[in-house]
Amino acid sequence: MTQTTTETKINPRPLDGIRIVDFTWVRAGPWATRWLGALGAQVIKIEWPLREFGRAGGAAAAPPGITPTLNTGGNFNDTNANKMSLSLNVRSPRGMDIIRRLISVSDAVVENYSASVLENWGLGYEELKKLREDIVYVSMSGFGHSGRHKHYTTFGPSAQALSGMTFASGLPDKPPAGWGWSYLDDSGGMYIAFYTLAALFHRQTTGRGQHVDMGQMIMGATLNGSALLDVTINGRSSTREGYPPGNRAHWPGTPLVSGYRGRTVAPHNSYRTLGGGYNDWCTIACFSDEEWRNLVCLMGSPDWATDAKLATLQGRLQNQEEMDRCIEEWTLTLEKYDLMHKCQAAGVRAMPVQSNEDRAEHDPQLRERGLLREVDHPELGTRRMQNAPFVLSESPARNHRHAPLIGQDNEEIITGILGMSREELVSGYSDGTFWPDSMDLYPYQKELLQ
């Protein structure tokens, strides 16, 4: 169930009383303000129906059985929970006047456009300071607002390529693979939220606002782990000589010591489990001889496992192919969750490989931690959405509101927060300030105007 008003009064959230004007789009920016909203900030998303990428096109695919509208996209609704929506044409003089009035009574502005966009609108940091001297302006463009490439445009996957992460993910003798998901968008969003909190705290302690200037590619360059040390300290350029040291710590034909990662271990792999289906796998990793002995005992101490050649790490690495085949003969007799429980009880690190369905339907830990929380949506019905992946004991961070219908909160923002008259609200619909003339109004907007 969603968090109630009573819950909020009993346990006030960390950012209650903070108002954020949200100019974000696509994924990274909206992902940041989603969590700021979960922490209690009043996030007002500024959007225009003709240019809202997240609500339209392929990114807005509706769930099966739901008629697609600007309000039904699954990804949009997950990414924009805990926000309000003001549909506003900021490129019109009247719309710009309204947005300047809103910024003057807000604490922060968050945006992830290219470096020159808000500047060209007349909403750069120097202009924002004239509206509110202590405003916090948080921006994340592809390359930041300074440097020779500041005007280059990018998306998460292309920033990922330049950052070095795409190269590191490839297989030997194959093209750079990239990641299955736009990793720099989600991680970038968390960085935006982190730096917004830091700037708000700085303002609280000093009374001064500031411009937080982030570059998505530059942020990604710091996520390559110790690979940068390999070239700066060891003088070794990045190569893909062997398979990535992920599920398996060591691959045949590669050095036993893997550069900056330190000495490899074995067993360290993913093994098929009972059923042998596409997702019937479990990972097992033994980081010491003691953990290996625990695994041997759990397997019933078969002759092959008690052979002296496997008693040491060096021996297990040298005989890894044979060892892994024998381990998998055993894992194929157990269901992957049963295997995890038995291994954990025996002091062996093991976890099943989980699909989306596994995480949503079969993971009791995620369920008990409340990662998926039901939210009631006017058009999608009751749906489970991602909740905050952390727990605050005194000030809960929770999904307390579904993603807004476009323009849903126009009346509350215009007549409530800004104190404008209802006549001004109605006339804004007539002159195209709040809704384009070329689009029909949604029923809730027609009801508002009646």
Short mmCIF file of C-alpha atoms in Angstrom, two decimals:
data_model
loop_
_atom_site.label_atom_id
_atom_site.label_comp_id
_atom_site.label_asym_id
_atom_site.label_seq_id
_atom_site.Cartn_x
_atom_site.Cartn_y
_atom_site.Cartn_z
CA MET A 1 0.00 0.00 0.00
CA THR A 2 1.08 3.59 -0.49
CA GLN A 3 2.23 5.74 2.38
CA THR A 4 -0.64 7.63 3.99
CA THR A 5 -0.78 11.23 5.19
CA THR A 6 -0.99 9.95 8.77
CA GLU A 7 2.25 7.98 8.30
CA THR A 8 3.98 11.09 6.99
CA LYS A 9 2.88 13.19 9.98
CA ILE A 10 4.10 10.58 12.45
CA ASN A 11 7.39 10.04 10.60
CA PRO A 12 8.31 13.22 8.71
CA ARG A 13 10.57 12.58 5.73
CA PRO A 14 14.07 14.08 5.40
CA LEU A 15 13.21 16.54 2.62
CA ASP A 16 9.77 17.65 3.78
CA GLY A 17 9.46 21.37 3.01
CA ILE A 18 11.93 21.30 0.09
CA ARG A 19 10.53 22.27 -3.32
CA ILE A 20 12.33 21.22 -6.51
CA VAL A 21 11.58 22.41 -10.03
CA ASP A 22 12.24 19.42 -12.27
CA PHE A 23 13.37 20.05 -15.88
CA THR A 24 14.62 16.49 -16.32
CA TRP A 25 13.90 14.09 -19.17
CA VAL A 26 14.61 10.57 -20.47
CA ARG A 27 16.13 8.53 -17.58
CA ALA A 28 19.07 9.92 -15.58
CA GLY A 29 17.45 13.16 -14.41
CA PRO A 30 13.97 11.76 -13.70
CA TRP A 31 15.58 8.86 -11.81
CA ALA A 32 17.26 11.38 -9.50
CA THR A 33 14.19 13.48 -8.74
CA ARG A 34 12.15 10.31 -8.21
CA TRP A 35 14.26 9.52 -5.15
CA LEU A 36 14.32 13.12 -3.94
CA GLY A 37 10.53 12.89 -4.01
CA ALA A 38 10.64 9.62 -2.06
CA LEU A 39 12.69 11.47 0.56
CA GLY A 40 9.89 14.02 0.91
CA ALA A 41 10.73 16.82 -1.50
CA GLN A 42 7.88 18.43 -3.41
CA VAL A 43 9.06 17.75 -6.96
CA ILE A 44 7.27 19.70 -9.70
CA LYS A 45 7.93 18.24 -13.12
CA ILE A 46 7.78 20.80 -15.93
CA GLU A 47 6.66 19.20 -19.18
CA TRP A 48 5.01 19.98 -22.49
CA PRO A 49 2.86 17.33 -24.21
CA LEU A 50 4.47 17.85 -27.63
CA ARG A 51 8.03 17.38 -26.39
CA GLU A 52 7.90 14.88 -23.52
CA PHE A 53 10.18 12.08 -24.74
CA GLY A 54 9.47 9.80 -21.78
CA ARG A 55 5.70 9.88 -22.27
CA ALA A 56 5.64 9.34 -26.04
CA GLY A 57 7.04 6.88 -28.57
CA GLY A 58 8.71 3.57 -27.84
CA ALA A 59 9.83 4.71 -24.39
CA ALA A 60 6.19 5.01 -23.37
CA ALA A 61 5.00 1.48 -24.15
CA ALA A 62 1.89 0.76 -22.11
CA PRO A 63 1.35 -2.51 -20.19
CA PRO A 64 -0.64 -5.21 -22.03
CA GLY A 65 -4.34 -4.47 -22.15
CA ILE A 66 -3.94 -0.74 -21.50
CA THR A 67 -4.76 1.80 -24.22
CA PRO A 68 -1.59 3.90 -24.75
CA THR A 69 -1.81 7.56 -23.75
CA LEU A 70 0.71 10.07 -22.45
CA ASN A 71 -0.11 8.73 -18.99
CA THR A 72 0.30 4.97 -19.40
CA GLY A 73 3.98 4.30 -20.16
CA GLY A 74 5.39 1.76 -17.73
CA ASN A 75 8.93 3.14 -17.75
CA PHE A 76 7.72 6.72 -17.34
CA ASN A 77 5.50 5.84 -14.41
CA ASP A 78 8.28 3.96 -12.65
CA THR A 79 10.80 6.74 -13.25
CA ASN A 80 8.55 9.62 -12.23
CA ALA A 81 6.80 8.43 -9.09
CA ASN A 82 6.53 10.88 -6.18
CA LYS A 83 6.19 13.99 -8.38
CA MET A 84 3.68 16.62 -9.44
CA SER A 85 3.18 17.68 -13.07
CA LEU A 86 2.85 21.19 -14.46
CA SER A 87 2.17 21.22 -18.20
CA LEU A 88 3.63 24.52 -19.33
CA ASN A 89 4.93 26.03 -22.56
CA VAL A 90 8.08 27.68 -21.22
CA ARG A 91 8.89 28.95 -24.72
CA SER A 92 5.98 31.38 -24.55
CA PRO A 93 6.35 34.72 -22.72
CA ARG A 94 3.54 33.89 -20.31
CA GLY A 95 4.92 30.42 -19.65
CA MET A 96 8.36 31.84 -18.96
CA ASP A 97 6.89 34.36 -16.53
CA ILE A 98 5.14 31.54 -14.64
CA ILE A 99 8.25 29.36 -14.46
CA ARG A 100 10.33 32.27 -13.16
CA ARG A 101 7.73 32.88 -10.45
CA LEU A 102 7.79 29.20 -9.52
CA ILE A 103 11.60 29.09 -9.32
CA SER A 104 11.58 32.16 -7.06
CA VAL A 105 9.62 30.19 -4.43
CA SER A 106 11.56 26.92 -4.85
CA ASP A 107 14.74 25.57 -3.29
CA ALA A 108 16.38 23.83 -6.22
CA VAL A 109 16.25 23.40 -9.98
CA VAL A 110 17.37 20.04 -11.43
CA GLU A 111 17.95 19.48 -15.16
CA ASN A 112 19.81 17.10 -17.46
CA TYR A 113 19.67 18.84 -20.83
CA SER A 114 22.66 19.72 -22.98
CA ALA A 115 24.79 22.47 -21.47
CA SER A 116 23.31 25.39 -23.42
CA VAL A 117 19.57 24.61 -23.23
CA LEU A 118 18.49 26.34 -20.03
CA GLU A 119 21.03 29.10 -20.69
CA ASN A 120 19.34 29.78 -24.04
CA TRP A 121 15.97 29.87 -22.30
CA GLY A 122 17.26 32.61 -20.02
CA LEU A 123 17.38 30.22 -17.05
CA GLY A 124 21.12 29.77 -16.54
CA TYR A 125 22.54 29.88 -13.04
CA GLU A 126 23.30 33.61 -13.06
CA GLU A 127 19.69 34.35 -14.03
CA LEU A 128 18.33 31.92 -11.43
CA LYS A 129 20.28 33.72 -8.70
CA LYS A 130 18.40 36.90 -9.59
CA LEU A 131 15.15 35.05 -8.90
CA ARG A 132 16.37 33.52 -5.64
CA GLU A 133 19.83 34.33 -4.35
CA ASP A 134 20.34 31.01 -2.53
CA ILE A 135 18.94 28.76 -5.28
CA VAL A 136 20.58 25.37 -5.80
CA TYR A 137 20.95 24.66 -9.53
CA VAL A 138 21.88 21.07 -10.36
CA SER A 139 22.73 20.13 -13.93
CA MET A 140 24.03 17.00 -15.61
CA SER A 141 24.87 17.21 -19.28
CA GLY A 142 27.01 14.81 -21.27
CA PHE A 143 30.25 16.67 -20.61
CA GLY A 144 29.45 19.34 -18.04
CA HIS A 145 29.09 23.10 -18.55
CA SER A 146 32.78 23.80 -19.16
CA GLY A 147 35.54 22.41 -21.36
CA ARG A 148 35.94 22.06 -25.11
CA HIS A 149 33.22 19.41 -25.48
CA LYS A 150 30.58 21.07 -23.32
CA HIS A 151 28.24 21.56 -26.30
CA TYR A 152 28.46 17.94 -27.50
CA THR A 153 25.26 15.95 -27.06
CA THR A 154 25.04 12.40 -25.80
CA PHE A 155 22.85 9.74 -24.21
CA GLY A 156 23.73 7.21 -21.52
CA PRO A 157 25.06 4.49 -23.89
CA SER A 158 27.25 6.91 -25.88
CA ALA A 159 28.60 8.54 -22.73
CA GLN A 160 29.32 5.02 -21.50
CA ALA A 161 31.41 4.36 -24.61
CA LEU A 162 33.58 7.44 -24.15
CA SER A 163 33.94 6.79 -20.43
CA GLY A 164 35.70 3.47 -21.08
CA MET A 165 33.03 1.20 -19.67
CA THR A 166 31.90 -0.13 -23.06
CA PHE A 167 35.40 -1.28 -23.95
CA ALA A 168 35.84 -3.07 -20.64
CA SER A 169 32.64 -5.07 -21.14
CA GLY A 170 33.62 -6.76 -24.41
CA LEU A 171 34.71 -10.36 -25.00
CA PRO A 172 38.15 -11.26 -26.45
CA ASP A 173 38.43 -10.79 -30.22
CA LYS A 174 34.89 -9.36 -30.33
CA PRO A 175 33.59 -5.80 -30.72
CA PRO A 176 33.08 -3.77 -27.51
CA ALA A 177 29.81 -5.03 -26.10
CA GLY A 178 28.44 -2.27 -23.94
CA TRP A 179 25.97 -3.03 -21.15
CA GLY A 180 22.51 -4.52 -21.42
CA TRP A 181 20.97 -1.50 -19.72
CA SER A 182 21.92 2.16 -19.85
CA TYR A 183 24.00 1.90 -16.71
CA LEU A 184 25.18 5.51 -16.74
CA ASP A 185 21.59 6.74 -16.70
CA ASP A 186 20.62 4.98 -13.48
CA SER A 187 23.96 5.51 -11.77
CA GLY A 188 24.00 9.09 -13.07
CA GLY A 189 20.61 9.66 -11.50
CA MET A 190 21.87 8.52 -8.12
CA TYR A 191 24.85 10.87 -8.45
CA ILE A 192 22.48 13.77 -9.22
CA ALA A 193 20.44 12.99 -6.12
CA PHE A 194 23.59 12.68 -4.00
CA TYR A 195 25.00 16.03 -5.11
CA THR A 196 21.61 17.74 -4.76
CA LEU A 197 21.47 16.63 -1.13
CA ALA A 198 25.03 17.86 -0.58
CA ALA A 199 24.24 21.29 -2.07
CA LEU A 200 21.04 21.62 -0.02
CA PHE A 201 22.96 20.76 3.15
CA HIS A 202 25.64 23.31 2.21
CA ARG A 203 22.93 25.94 1.82
CA GLN A 204 21.43 25.01 5.17
CA THR A 205 24.78 25.48 6.92
CA THR A 206 26.04 28.54 5.01
CA GLY A 207 22.95 30.20 3.56
CA ARG A 208 24.47 30.09 0.07
CA GLY A 209 23.23 28.29 -3.00
CA GLN A 210 25.44 27.03 -5.81
CA HIS A 211 25.62 25.48 -9.27
CA VAL A 212 26.30 21.73 -9.17
CA ASP A 213 27.79 20.94 -12.60
CA MET A 214 28.08 17.26 -13.60
CA GLY A 215 29.16 15.53 -16.80
CA GLN A 216 27.69 12.08 -17.38
CA MET A 217 30.73 10.86 -19.31
CA ILE A 218 33.14 12.20 -16.70
CA MET A 219 31.17 10.51 -13.95
CA GLY A 220 31.36 7.28 -15.94
CA ALA A 221 35.13 7.53 -16.23
CA THR A 222 35.34 7.14 -12.46
CA LEU A 223 33.33 3.89 -12.55
CA ASN A 224 35.98 1.83 -14.33
CA GLY A 225 37.29 0.60 -11.01
CA SER A 226 41.03 0.17 -10.67
CA ALA A 227 41.53 -0.04 -14.44
CA LEU A 228 42.75 3.55 -14.43
CA LEU A 229 45.49 2.53 -12.02
CA ASP A 230 46.69 -0.06 -14.52
CA VAL A 231 47.70 2.66 -16.96
CA THR A 232 48.70 5.39 -14.50
CA ILE A 233 50.70 3.14 -12.17
CA ASN A 234 51.58 0.01 -14.15
CA GLY A 235 51.76 1.59 -17.60
CA ARG A 236 49.45 -1.07 -19.05
CA SER A 237 46.74 -0.08 -21.50
CA SER A 238 43.32 -1.71 -21.35
CA THR A 239 43.09 -5.03 -23.17
CA ARG A 240 40.59 -7.86 -23.45
CA GLU A 241 42.98 -10.80 -23.42
CA GLY A 242 40.60 -13.13 -21.62
CA TYR A 243 36.97 -13.38 -20.68
CA PRO A 244 35.76 -10.76 -18.20
CA PRO A 245 36.51 -11.79 -14.60
CA GLY A 246 32.87 -11.98 -13.61
CA ASN A 247 31.16 -15.31 -13.00
CA ARG A 248 34.47 -17.08 -13.40
CA ALA A 249 37.52 -15.56 -11.76
CA HIS A 250 40.02 -17.36 -13.99
CA TRP A 251 39.81 -18.54 -17.59
CA PRO A 252 42.11 -21.04 -19.33
CA GLY A 253 45.15 -19.48 -20.97
CA THR A 254 45.14 -16.32 -18.86
CA PRO A 255 47.52 -15.36 -16.02
CA LEU A 256 46.60 -16.63 -12.56
CA VAL A 257 47.18 -13.14 -11.20
CA SER A 258 44.79 -10.76 -12.96
CA GLY A 259 46.56 -7.38 -12.76
CA TYR A 260 44.77 -4.93 -10.48
CA ARG A 261 42.16 -7.50 -9.36
CA GLY A 262 44.66 -9.46 -7.29
CA ARG A 263 44.93 -13.22 -7.13
CA THR A 264 42.04 -15.20 -8.58
CA VAL A 265 40.09 -17.88 -6.72
CA ALA A 266 38.44 -21.19 -7.54
CA PRO A 267 35.80 -22.44 -7.59
CA HIS A 268 34.26 -19.16 -8.77
CA ASN A 269 31.63 -19.79 -11.40
CA SER A 270 27.96 -20.17 -12.32
CA TYR A 271 26.69 -23.75 -12.38
CA ARG A 272 23.58 -25.28 -13.89
CA THR A 273 21.00 -26.48 -11.39
CA LEU A 274 18.05 -28.87 -11.36
CA GLY A 275 15.80 -28.39 -14.37
CA GLY A 276 18.58 -27.28 -16.69
CA GLY A 277 16.41 -24.46 -18.03
CA TYR A 278 17.45 -21.09 -19.37
CA ASN A 279 17.63 -19.54 -15.91
CA ASP A 280 18.45 -22.56 -13.76
CA TRP A 281 21.86 -21.44 -12.53
CA CYS A 282 23.56 -20.74 -9.21
CA THR A 283 26.90 -19.06 -8.54
CA ILE A 284 29.37 -20.57 -6.07
CA ALA A 285 32.58 -18.90 -4.89
CA CYS A 286 35.11 -20.26 -2.38
CA PHE A 287 37.61 -17.63 -1.25
CA SER A 288 39.64 -19.83 1.08
CA ASP A 289 40.69 -23.45 1.57
CA GLU A 290 38.30 -23.61 4.51
CA GLU A 291 35.35 -22.60 2.32
CA TRP A 292 36.40 -25.21 -0.23
CA ARG A 293 36.46 -27.88 2.49
CA ASN A 294 32.96 -26.76 3.55
CA LEU A 295 31.75 -27.25 -0.01
CA VAL A 296 33.41 -30.67 -0.26
CA CYS A 297 31.69 -31.76 2.92
CA LEU A 298 28.33 -30.45 1.67
CA MET A 299 28.74 -32.43 -1.56
CA GLY A 300 29.25 -35.60 0.51
CA SER A 301 33.07 -35.70 0.19
CA PRO A 302 33.19 -37.52 -3.17
CA ASP A 303 36.51 -39.05 -4.15
CA TRP A 304 37.25 -36.49 -6.87
CA ALA A 305 36.80 -33.58 -4.41
CA THR A 306 39.08 -35.06 -1.73
CA ASP A 307 41.95 -35.59 -4.17
CA ALA A 308 45.09 -33.86 -2.87
CA LYS A 309 45.48 -31.93 -6.12
CA LEU A 310 42.41 -29.83 -5.19
CA ALA A 311 43.43 -29.14 -1.61
CA THR A 312 45.12 -25.85 -2.46
CA LEU A 313 44.09 -22.83 -4.50
CA GLN A 314 46.94 -23.43 -6.93
CA GLY A 315 45.74 -26.97 -7.53
CA ARG A 316 42.11 -25.92 -7.97
CA LEU A 317 43.10 -23.28 -10.51
CA GLN A 318 45.23 -25.73 -12.45
CA ASN A 319 42.42 -28.31 -12.48
CA GLN A 320 39.53 -25.90 -12.78
CA GLU A 321 37.95 -27.45 -15.88
CA GLU A 322 37.64 -30.89 -14.31
CA MET A 323 36.59 -29.45 -10.96
CA ASP A 324 33.82 -27.31 -12.47
CA ARG A 325 32.41 -30.26 -14.43
CA CYS A 326 32.23 -32.34 -11.26
CA ILE A 327 30.69 -29.53 -9.22
CA GLU A 328 28.01 -29.08 -11.87
CA GLU A 329 27.13 -32.78 -11.76
CA TRP A 330 26.23 -32.17 -8.12
CA THR A 331 24.45 -28.81 -8.60
CA LEU A 332 22.24 -30.36 -11.29
CA THR A 333 20.65 -32.48 -8.55
CA LEU A 334 19.40 -29.43 -6.61
CA GLU A 335 16.96 -26.61 -7.32
CA LYS A 336 18.80 -23.27 -7.34
CA TYR A 337 17.18 -21.78 -4.22
CA ASP A 338 17.57 -25.05 -2.31
CA LEU A 339 21.22 -25.04 -3.35
CA MET A 340 21.67 -21.50 -2.04
CA HIS A 341 20.14 -22.35 1.34
CA LYS A 342 22.27 -25.48 1.76
CA CYS A 343 25.48 -23.69 0.77
CA GLN A 344 24.84 -20.69 3.01
CA ALA A 345 24.11 -22.97 5.97
CA ALA A 346 27.43 -24.74 5.31
CA GLY A 347 29.45 -21.53 5.11
CA VAL A 348 29.76 -21.43 1.33
CA ARG A 349 29.03 -18.28 -0.68
CA ALA A 350 26.31 -19.15 -3.20
CA MET A 351 23.47 -17.24 -4.82
CA PRO A 352 21.02 -18.20 -7.58
CA VAL A 353 20.96 -16.29 -10.85
CA GLN A 354 17.67 -14.39 -10.78
CA SER A 355 15.50 -13.14 -13.62
CA ASN A 356 13.04 -10.24 -13.40
CA GLU A 357 10.30 -12.73 -12.52
CA ASP A 358 12.46 -14.30 -9.83
CA ARG A 359 13.13 -10.93 -8.21
CA ALA A 360 9.54 -9.80 -8.37
CA GLU A 361 7.79 -13.05 -7.44
CA HIS A 362 10.18 -15.40 -5.66
CA ASP A 363 12.67 -13.34 -3.64
CA PRO A 364 11.53 -13.20 0.01
CA GLN A 365 14.34 -10.82 1.01
CA LEU A 366 13.28 -8.17 -1.49
CA ARG A 367 9.67 -8.67 -0.43
CA GLU A 368 10.43 -8.33 3.27
CA ARG A 369 12.62 -5.28 2.64
CA GLY A 370 9.73 -3.65 0.75
CA LEU A 371 11.60 -3.03 -2.51
CA LEU A 372 8.40 -3.41 -4.53
CA ARG A 373 5.55 -1.34 -3.15
CA GLU A 374 2.02 -1.12 -4.50
CA VAL A 375 0.95 2.22 -5.93
CA ASP A 376 -2.57 3.07 -7.11
CA HIS A 377 -2.60 4.75 -10.52
CA PRO A 378 -5.75 6.32 -12.06
CA GLU A 379 -5.20 4.69 -15.47
CA LEU A 380 -2.96 1.70 -14.77
CA GLY A 381 -4.68 0.48 -11.64
CA THR A 382 -2.73 -0.93 -8.70
CA ARG A 383 0.83 -1.69 -9.73
CA ARG A 384 4.01 -2.62 -7.91
CA MET A 385 6.75 -0.03 -8.34
CA GLN A 386 10.33 0.07 -7.15
CA ASN A 387 10.61 1.52 -3.67
CA ALA A 388 13.73 3.01 -2.10
CA PRO A 389 16.46 0.32 -1.82
CA PHE A 390 17.39 1.47 1.68
CA VAL A 391 15.64 1.81 5.03
CA LEU A 392 15.69 4.93 7.22
CA SER A 393 14.63 4.00 10.73
CA GLU A 394 13.24 7.42 11.69
CA SER A 395 12.32 9.11 8.40
CA PRO A 396 10.98 6.65 5.82
CA ALA A 397 11.71 7.04 2.11
CA ARG A 398 8.78 5.51 0.29
CA ASN A 399 6.70 5.75 -2.84
CA HIS A 400 3.93 7.99 -1.60
CA ARG A 401 2.44 9.04 -4.92
CA HIS A 402 2.02 7.59 -8.40
CA ALA A 403 3.73 9.29 -11.33
CA PRO A 404 1.58 12.27 -12.27
CA LEU A 405 -0.85 12.41 -15.15
CA ILE A 406 0.42 15.12 -17.46
CA GLY A 407 -0.78 18.49 -16.22
CA GLN A 408 -2.57 16.82 -13.33
CA ASP A 409 -1.39 19.37 -10.78
CA ASN A 410 -1.76 22.58 -12.79
CA GLU A 411 -4.53 23.96 -10.59
CA GLU A 412 -2.73 23.21 -7.30
CA ILE A 413 0.50 24.77 -8.54
CA ILE A 414 -0.95 27.80 -10.32
CA THR A 415 -3.69 28.83 -7.87
CA GLY A 416 -2.20 27.26 -4.73
CA ILE A 417 1.59 27.61 -4.74
CA LEU A 418 1.71 30.72 -6.97
CA GLY A 419 -1.54 32.30 -5.74
CA MET A 420 -2.81 33.13 -9.21
CA SER A 421 -6.53 33.38 -9.90
CA ARG A 422 -8.71 30.69 -11.41
CA GLU A 423 -9.42 33.08 -14.28
CA GLU A 424 -5.69 33.14 -15.06
CA LEU A 425 -5.61 29.35 -14.96
CA VAL A 426 -8.54 29.03 -17.38
CA SER A 427 -7.18 31.66 -19.75
CA GLY A 428 -3.83 29.81 -19.79
CA TYR A 429 -5.58 26.84 -21.36
CA SER A 430 -7.27 29.11 -23.90
CA ASP A 431 -4.07 30.81 -25.08
CA GLY A 432 -1.92 27.63 -25.24
CA THR A 433 0.18 28.28 -22.13
CA PHE A 434 -0.89 25.11 -20.31
CA TRP A 435 -1.91 22.88 -23.23
CA PRO A 436 -1.26 22.87 -26.97
CA ASP A 437 -4.15 23.87 -29.23
CA SER A 438 -3.39 20.89 -31.49
CA MET A 439 -4.18 18.29 -28.78
CA ASP A 440 -7.45 17.30 -27.18
CA LEU A 441 -7.73 17.74 -23.45
CA TYR A 442 -7.84 14.67 -21.24
CA PRO A 443 -11.06 14.10 -19.24
CA TYR A 444 -9.51 15.23 -15.94
CA GLN A 445 -8.52 18.54 -17.60
CA LYS A 446 -11.96 19.08 -19.03
CA GLU A 447 -13.40 18.46 -15.56
CA LEU A 448 -11.01 21.01 -14.11
CA LEU A 449 -12.06 23.68 -16.59
CA GLN A 450 -15.76 23.05 -16.07
#
